[in-house]
Amino acid sequence: MSPSAPWWRDAVIYQIYPRSFMDSTGDGTGDLAGITQRLDYVADLGADAIWVSPFVQSPMADFGYDVSDFCAIEPLFGSMTQFRRLLDRTHALGMRFIMDQVWNHSSDQHPWFQASRRSRDNDKADWYVWADPAADGGPPNNWRATFGGPAWTWEPLRQQYYLHNFLTQQPDLNWFNPQVRAAMLDVGRYWLDEGVDGFRLDVINFLGHDPDLADNPRRPANMPRPAGADPRDPYFETVNTGTVCRPEALPWLTDIRSLLDEYPDRMVLGEISSAEDTLAAAAEYVHGEDRLHCAYNAALISHEPFTRDGLTEVVEQVNLRFPDHRLCWTFGTHDFPRLKSRWWPQGRPEASQVEHGDALDRLLCLLLMVLPGSCCIYQGDELGLPQAQVPLERMRDPYGLANYPLLLGRDGCRTPMPWMRYDAGAGFSDADETWLPIPDAHRPLAVDQQTDDAGSLLQFYRAAIDWRRRHPALGTGTLRLLPTADPVLSLVRDHPEQPLWCVFNLAAHSVTQHAPRQDLHPVAADLTDSAVREGQLTLPPYGVALLVRPG
């Protein structure tokens, strides 16, 4: 990490999904004490921070993203004492703690909503988004929920509809109401006072809505879908201008940033989801010193297949829109199919991908390490876990169940971490049945197997993160793309102390081309397999060259 930059600017962040990380109680579901038990593993990986998905009180309709008490620990995950132990242990290991926060909506079981739905004239009546029915008695407009169906649900007590961009059980908070904004900032202040180092703000670009409630326009046939959007998802049949990236929300970011600025060395990471241009939207949300510190989106998740042209376009756009590196790069989260299976057609890899799959795993790791800004690793991607095939009778994800069989949902990337190959519960749990099944295909990739294997992907990630931390250009160095032909991507991280040239072969066959400069030689020999001879650079299938000038 660069000593002159804030810790978050080039941090390696490890995302923990609590239900699936480690079960300490034997009930089949991961918990806070379990995270504490396994936290040394994350520190040994080399992470600078952990991002922990929601663990506050919730009915679990959306597994924690439906909050019934923003300032209480969900008993399924433990207690406030166990949270504080986890926080203290995180800091003792030299890492930061980023807490997932859901500020766009609450659970329908939250006391605020229970009051708001009762009448139009109580003190919480305007804390959620309510609207009268259309002339035919139906919803006020054509807005859809991301999880399927209309974004409006009828409330008989008020004789009005309420807005929910996600599940029916997740009513949207009314951020136009200053009392709501103040209440959510108080939530943030509560956890900052507890000592967390920052927040990951869930779907932060869904704050606000079109007050005129105009219909969303139909998506033209020739208009591409947003990055990360499934082409079969009915939500994107319209252009969702009424609820996504509303201009009214940008001034509210200043209030959030002002709160964080009251606490030294804290940060806020925003999720930019479902925007038509995710990079442009993310840039707006981090523009200047009065908005979010950094943001992430699905730009690197959406390119199918994985191509040189697609990557070049993303990197060029990021260089243009994020000159100060306020982007968190990620290849995966709990919402997307596993990285290992991402670019294999319909989950069935071609023969060349099977043969060179390990090399592609390592290329993706190094690409994540050399791009400017921070980066996020989703638990299990460092093990090379493939997407799990969860049968219908074991599926739990409400998004997947609502859209089955059109879309299979998110269960396949949320199965429990395999810690021990030959343990019945894979070292994750002593329960007879875990909340999601543990795939047999994950067992040979368990942590205990890879820890003892010097050539494993886990050990490669550890070495790559350590190298990233030690190389000055990967902290504050700027980025330049070099002209190359498909399938080679080439870039430079400029730095006065030691510039770094990075060359990636994105094909399952060897390539030879002119080296970027005549005076370069490979570094990080334990991470790459390339050769420079007489000005020619040879890269094996999915090979990477990391080059510097001697000196």
Short mmCIF file of N, CA, C and O in Angstrom, two decimals, residues 294-369:
data_model
loop_
_atom_site.label_atom_id
_atom_site.label_comp_id
_atom_site.label_asym_id
_atom_site.label_seq_id
_atom_site.Cartn_x
_atom_site.Cartn_y
_atom_site.Cartn_z
N CYS A 294 -15.09 6.07 -3.00
CA CYS A 294 -14.89 5.24 -4.19
C CYS A 294 -16.14 4.42 -4.45
O CYS A 294 -17.07 4.40 -3.64
N ALA A 295 -16.17 3.78 -5.61
CA ALA A 295 -17.35 3.03 -6.04
C ALA A 295 -16.91 1.77 -6.77
O ALA A 295 -15.77 1.66 -7.22
N TYR A 296 -17.83 0.83 -6.90
CA TYR A 296 -17.57 -0.32 -7.74
C TYR A 296 -18.82 -0.61 -8.56
O TYR A 296 -19.92 -0.17 -8.23
N ASN A 297 -18.63 -1.36 -9.64
CA ASN A 297 -19.74 -1.71 -10.52
C ASN A 297 -19.40 -3.00 -11.25
O ASN A 297 -18.41 -3.65 -10.93
N ALA A 298 -20.22 -3.35 -12.21
CA ALA A 298 -20.07 -4.63 -12.89
C ALA A 298 -19.29 -4.53 -14.20
O ALA A 298 -19.38 -5.43 -15.04
N ALA A 299 -18.49 -3.49 -14.38
CA ALA A 299 -17.81 -3.29 -15.66
C ALA A 299 -16.92 -4.47 -16.03
O ALA A 299 -16.83 -4.85 -17.20
N LEU A 300 -16.22 -5.05 -15.07
CA LEU A 300 -15.33 -6.17 -15.36
C LEU A 300 -16.05 -7.51 -15.30
O LEU A 300 -15.45 -8.55 -15.57
N ILE A 301 -17.31 -7.49 -14.92
CA ILE A 301 -18.06 -8.74 -14.79
C ILE A 301 -18.87 -9.03 -16.05
O ILE A 301 -19.26 -10.15 -16.32
N SER A 302 -19.07 -8.00 -16.88
CA SER A 302 -20.07 -8.10 -17.93
C SER A 302 -19.53 -8.56 -19.27
O SER A 302 -20.31 -8.86 -20.16
N HIS A 303 -18.21 -8.57 -19.46
CA HIS A 303 -17.69 -8.85 -20.80
C HIS A 303 -17.66 -10.35 -21.07
O HIS A 303 -16.81 -11.07 -20.56
N GLU A 304 -18.63 -10.79 -21.84
CA GLU A 304 -18.75 -12.20 -22.20
C GLU A 304 -18.77 -12.30 -23.73
O GLU A 304 -19.69 -11.80 -24.37
N PRO A 305 -17.82 -12.94 -24.35
CA PRO A 305 -16.65 -13.54 -23.71
C PRO A 305 -15.62 -12.48 -23.29
O PRO A 305 -15.74 -11.31 -23.65
N PHE A 306 -14.64 -12.93 -22.56
CA PHE A 306 -13.57 -12.08 -22.04
C PHE A 306 -12.63 -11.74 -23.20
O PHE A 306 -11.95 -12.62 -23.73
N THR A 307 -12.58 -10.49 -23.63
CA THR A 307 -11.85 -10.13 -24.84
C THR A 307 -10.91 -8.96 -24.62
O THR A 307 -11.11 -8.14 -23.71
N ARG A 308 -9.95 -8.86 -25.49
CA ARG A 308 -9.01 -7.75 -25.45
C ARG A 308 -9.72 -6.43 -25.74
O ARG A 308 -9.50 -5.42 -25.07
N ASP A 309 -10.63 -6.43 -26.73
CA ASP A 309 -11.34 -5.19 -27.07
C ASP A 309 -12.23 -4.74 -25.91
O ASP A 309 -12.32 -3.55 -25.61
N GLY A 310 -12.92 -5.70 -25.26
CA GLY A 310 -13.77 -5.34 -24.14
C GLY A 310 -12.98 -4.77 -22.99
O GLY A 310 -13.37 -3.75 -22.40
N LEU A 311 -11.86 -5.40 -22.67
CA LEU A 311 -11.03 -4.89 -21.57
C LEU A 311 -10.44 -3.53 -21.91
O LEU A 311 -10.38 -2.63 -21.06
N THR A 312 -9.99 -3.37 -23.15
CA THR A 312 -9.41 -2.10 -23.56
C THR A 312 -10.42 -0.97 -23.40
O THR A 312 -10.10 0.12 -22.89
N GLU A 313 -11.65 -1.22 -23.81
CA GLU A 313 -12.69 -0.20 -23.68
C GLU A 313 -12.92 0.18 -22.22
O GLU A 313 -13.03 1.36 -21.88
N VAL A 314 -12.99 -0.83 -21.33
CA VAL A 314 -13.20 -0.55 -19.92
C VAL A 314 -12.04 0.26 -19.35
O VAL A 314 -12.25 1.28 -18.66
N VAL A 315 -10.81 -0.17 -19.62
CA VAL A 315 -9.64 0.53 -19.06
C VAL A 315 -9.55 1.95 -19.60
O VAL A 315 -9.25 2.89 -18.86
N GLU A 316 -9.84 2.15 -20.88
CA GLU A 316 -9.81 3.51 -21.44
C GLU A 316 -10.85 4.39 -20.76
O GLU A 316 -10.56 5.56 -20.43
N GLN A 317 -12.05 3.87 -20.56
CA GLN A 317 -13.09 4.65 -19.90
C GLN A 317 -12.72 4.98 -18.46
O GLN A 317 -12.96 6.10 -17.99
N VAL A 318 -12.15 4.01 -17.76
CA VAL A 318 -11.76 4.25 -16.37
C VAL A 318 -10.66 5.30 -16.31
O VAL A 318 -10.66 6.20 -15.46
N ASN A 319 -9.68 5.21 -17.22
CA ASN A 319 -8.61 6.20 -17.25
C ASN A 319 -9.15 7.61 -17.47
O ASN A 319 -8.65 8.59 -16.91
N LEU A 320 -10.17 7.69 -18.30
CA LEU A 320 -10.77 8.99 -18.61
C LEU A 320 -11.60 9.52 -17.45
O LEU A 320 -11.53 10.71 -17.09
N ARG A 321 -12.40 8.65 -16.83
CA ARG A 321 -13.39 9.09 -15.85
C ARG A 321 -12.89 9.06 -14.41
O ARG A 321 -13.48 9.71 -13.55
N PHE A 322 -11.83 8.30 -14.13
CA PHE A 322 -11.34 8.17 -12.77
C PHE A 322 -9.85 8.50 -12.70
O PHE A 322 -9.02 7.64 -12.38
N PRO A 323 -9.48 9.75 -13.00
CA PRO A 323 -8.05 10.10 -13.00
C PRO A 323 -7.39 9.96 -11.63
O PRO A 323 -6.18 9.82 -11.53
N ASP A 324 -8.20 10.00 -10.56
CA ASP A 324 -7.64 9.88 -9.21
C ASP A 324 -7.87 8.50 -8.61
O ASP A 324 -7.76 8.31 -7.40
N HIS A 325 -8.21 7.51 -9.46
CA HIS A 325 -8.26 6.10 -9.04
C HIS A 325 -9.30 5.83 -7.95
O HIS A 325 -9.07 5.00 -7.07
N ARG A 326 -10.46 6.44 -8.04
CA ARG A 326 -11.50 6.20 -7.03
C ARG A 326 -12.44 5.07 -7.44
O ARG A 326 -13.63 5.12 -7.18
N LEU A 327 -11.90 4.06 -8.08
CA LEU A 327 -12.69 2.92 -8.49
C LEU A 327 -12.18 1.67 -7.79
O LEU A 327 -10.97 1.47 -7.66
N CYS A 328 -13.10 0.84 -7.33
CA CYS A 328 -12.74 -0.46 -6.75
C CYS A 328 -13.04 -1.53 -7.81
O CYS A 328 -14.20 -1.75 -8.16
N TRP A 329 -12.00 -2.16 -8.30
CA TRP A 329 -12.16 -3.19 -9.32
C TRP A 329 -12.60 -4.50 -8.67
O TRP A 329 -12.10 -4.88 -7.62
N THR A 330 -13.49 -5.21 -9.33
CA THR A 330 -13.88 -6.52 -8.82
C THR A 330 -14.31 -7.41 -9.97
O THR A 330 -14.89 -6.95 -10.95
N PHE A 331 -13.98 -8.69 -9.83
CA PHE A 331 -14.43 -9.70 -10.78
C PHE A 331 -15.63 -10.47 -10.25
O PHE A 331 -16.17 -11.33 -10.94
N GLY A 332 -16.04 -10.21 -9.01
CA GLY A 332 -17.16 -10.97 -8.49
C GLY A 332 -17.61 -10.47 -7.13
O GLY A 332 -16.83 -9.90 -6.36
N THR A 333 -18.88 -10.69 -6.83
CA THR A 333 -19.46 -10.46 -5.51
C THR A 333 -20.48 -11.57 -5.27
O THR A 333 -20.61 -12.50 -6.08
N HIS A 334 -21.24 -11.44 -4.20
CA HIS A 334 -22.28 -12.40 -3.88
C HIS A 334 -23.48 -12.32 -4.82
O HIS A 334 -24.42 -13.11 -4.66
N ASP A 335 -23.46 -11.42 -5.78
CA ASP A 335 -24.59 -11.23 -6.69
C ASP A 335 -24.35 -11.75 -8.10
O ASP A 335 -25.25 -11.68 -8.94
N PHE A 336 -23.15 -12.27 -8.39
CA PHE A 336 -22.81 -12.67 -9.75
C PHE A 336 -22.25 -14.09 -9.78
O PHE A 336 -21.68 -14.56 -8.79
N PRO A 337 -22.38 -14.77 -10.91
CA PRO A 337 -21.79 -16.11 -11.01
C PRO A 337 -20.30 -16.09 -10.71
O PRO A 337 -19.61 -15.09 -10.93
N ARG A 338 -19.80 -17.20 -10.22
CA ARG A 338 -18.40 -17.32 -9.82
C ARG A 338 -17.43 -16.96 -10.96
O ARG A 338 -17.66 -17.31 -12.12
N LEU A 339 -16.35 -16.31 -10.59
CA LEU A 339 -15.31 -15.92 -11.53
C LEU A 339 -14.80 -17.12 -12.32
O LEU A 339 -14.60 -17.05 -13.54
N LYS A 340 -14.58 -18.24 -11.65
CA LYS A 340 -14.01 -19.42 -12.31
C LYS A 340 -14.87 -19.89 -13.48
O LYS A 340 -14.35 -20.41 -14.46
N SER A 341 -16.18 -19.70 -13.39
CA SER A 341 -17.10 -20.19 -14.42
C SER A 341 -17.61 -19.08 -15.34
O SER A 341 -18.42 -19.35 -16.22
N ARG A 342 -17.12 -17.86 -15.14
CA ARG A 342 -17.76 -16.71 -15.80
C ARG A 342 -17.74 -16.78 -17.31
O ARG A 342 -18.72 -16.48 -17.98
N TRP A 343 -16.59 -17.14 -17.90
CA TRP A 343 -16.47 -17.06 -19.35
C TRP A 343 -16.47 -18.43 -20.01
O TRP A 343 -16.00 -18.59 -21.11
N TRP A 344 -17.01 -19.42 -19.31
CA TRP A 344 -17.19 -20.74 -19.91
C TRP A 344 -18.62 -20.83 -20.43
O TRP A 344 -19.57 -20.67 -19.66
N PRO A 345 -18.80 -21.07 -21.71
CA PRO A 345 -20.15 -21.03 -22.29
C PRO A 345 -21.11 -21.99 -21.58
O PRO A 345 -20.88 -23.19 -21.53
N GLN A 346 -22.16 -21.42 -21.02
CA GLN A 346 -23.22 -22.18 -20.36
C GLN A 346 -22.67 -23.18 -19.35
O GLN A 346 -23.21 -24.26 -19.13
N GLY A 347 -21.54 -22.80 -18.72
CA GLY A 347 -20.97 -23.65 -17.70
C GLY A 347 -20.20 -24.84 -18.23
O GLY A 347 -19.69 -25.65 -17.47
N ARG A 348 -20.09 -24.98 -19.56
CA ARG A 348 -19.38 -26.11 -20.15
C ARG A 348 -18.15 -25.59 -20.87
O ARG A 348 -18.22 -25.10 -22.00
N PRO A 349 -16.98 -25.68 -20.28
CA PRO A 349 -15.77 -25.10 -20.88
C PRO A 349 -15.34 -25.84 -22.14
O PRO A 349 -15.54 -27.04 -22.29
N GLU A 350 -14.73 -25.09 -23.05
CA GLU A 350 -14.11 -25.70 -24.21
C GLU A 350 -12.84 -26.42 -23.78
O GLU A 350 -12.26 -26.14 -22.73
N ALA A 351 -12.36 -27.31 -24.62
CA ALA A 351 -11.18 -28.11 -24.27
C ALA A 351 -9.97 -27.22 -23.97
O ALA A 351 -9.22 -27.48 -23.03
N SER A 352 -9.79 -26.15 -24.75
CA SER A 352 -8.63 -25.28 -24.52
C SER A 352 -8.73 -24.58 -23.18
O SER A 352 -7.71 -24.32 -22.52
N GLN A 353 -9.95 -24.25 -22.75
CA GLN A 353 -10.09 -23.58 -21.45
C GLN A 353 -9.82 -24.54 -20.31
O GLN A 353 -9.27 -24.15 -19.29
N VAL A 354 -10.21 -25.80 -20.47
CA VAL A 354 -9.90 -26.78 -19.44
C VAL A 354 -8.40 -26.95 -19.33
O VAL A 354 -7.82 -26.95 -18.24
N GLU A 355 -7.75 -27.08 -20.47
CA GLU A 355 -6.31 -27.32 -20.49
C GLU A 355 -5.54 -26.17 -19.86
O GLU A 355 -4.56 -26.38 -19.15
N HIS A 356 -5.99 -24.95 -20.11
CA HIS A 356 -5.25 -23.77 -19.65
C HIS A 356 -6.02 -22.99 -18.59
O HIS A 356 -5.74 -21.81 -18.36
N GLY A 357 -6.98 -23.66 -17.94
CA GLY A 357 -7.80 -22.95 -16.96
C GLY A 357 -7.00 -22.38 -15.81
O GLY A 357 -7.27 -21.27 -15.34
N ASP A 358 -5.98 -23.10 -15.34
CA ASP A 358 -5.16 -22.59 -14.25
C ASP A 358 -4.43 -21.32 -14.65
O ASP A 358 -4.28 -20.39 -13.86
N ALA A 359 -3.96 -21.28 -15.90
CA ALA A 359 -3.26 -20.08 -16.37
C ALA A 359 -4.20 -18.89 -16.44
O ALA A 359 -3.84 -17.76 -16.10
N LEU A 360 -5.44 -19.12 -16.88
CA LEU A 360 -6.42 -18.03 -16.93
C LEU A 360 -6.73 -17.54 -15.51
O LEU A 360 -6.85 -16.33 -15.28
N ASP A 361 -6.84 -18.45 -14.54
CA ASP A 361 -7.06 -18.04 -13.16
C ASP A 361 -5.97 -17.07 -12.70
O ASP A 361 -6.25 -16.05 -12.05
N ARG A 362 -4.75 -17.38 -13.04
CA ARG A 362 -3.62 -16.56 -12.60
C ARG A 362 -3.56 -15.24 -13.35
O ARG A 362 -3.23 -14.20 -12.77
N LEU A 363 -3.91 -15.27 -14.64
CA LEU A 363 -3.97 -14.01 -15.39
C LEU A 363 -4.99 -13.06 -14.77
O LEU A 363 -4.71 -11.86 -14.59
N LEU A 364 -6.16 -13.57 -14.43
CA LEU A 364 -7.20 -12.72 -13.86
C LEU A 364 -6.75 -12.14 -12.53
O LEU A 364 -7.03 -10.97 -12.21
N CYS A 365 -6.08 -12.94 -11.72
CA CYS A 365 -5.55 -12.44 -10.45
C CYS A 365 -4.58 -11.29 -10.69
O CYS A 365 -4.67 -10.23 -10.05
N LEU A 366 -3.64 -11.47 -11.61
CA LEU A 366 -2.64 -10.43 -11.85
C LEU A 366 -3.26 -9.18 -12.47
O LEU A 366 -2.85 -8.06 -12.16
N LEU A 367 -4.25 -9.37 -13.34
CA LEU A 367 -4.94 -8.20 -13.90
C LEU A 367 -5.57 -7.38 -12.79
O LEU A 367 -5.48 -6.14 -12.77
N LEU A 368 -6.21 -8.04 -11.85
CA LEU A 368 -6.82 -7.34 -10.72
C LEU A 368 -5.77 -6.61 -9.90
O LEU A 368 -6.02 -5.52 -9.38
N MET A 369 -4.58 -7.20 -9.79
CA MET A 369 -3.53 -6.61 -8.97
C MET A 369 -2.90 -5.37 -9.61
O MET A 369 -2.43 -4.48 -8.90
#
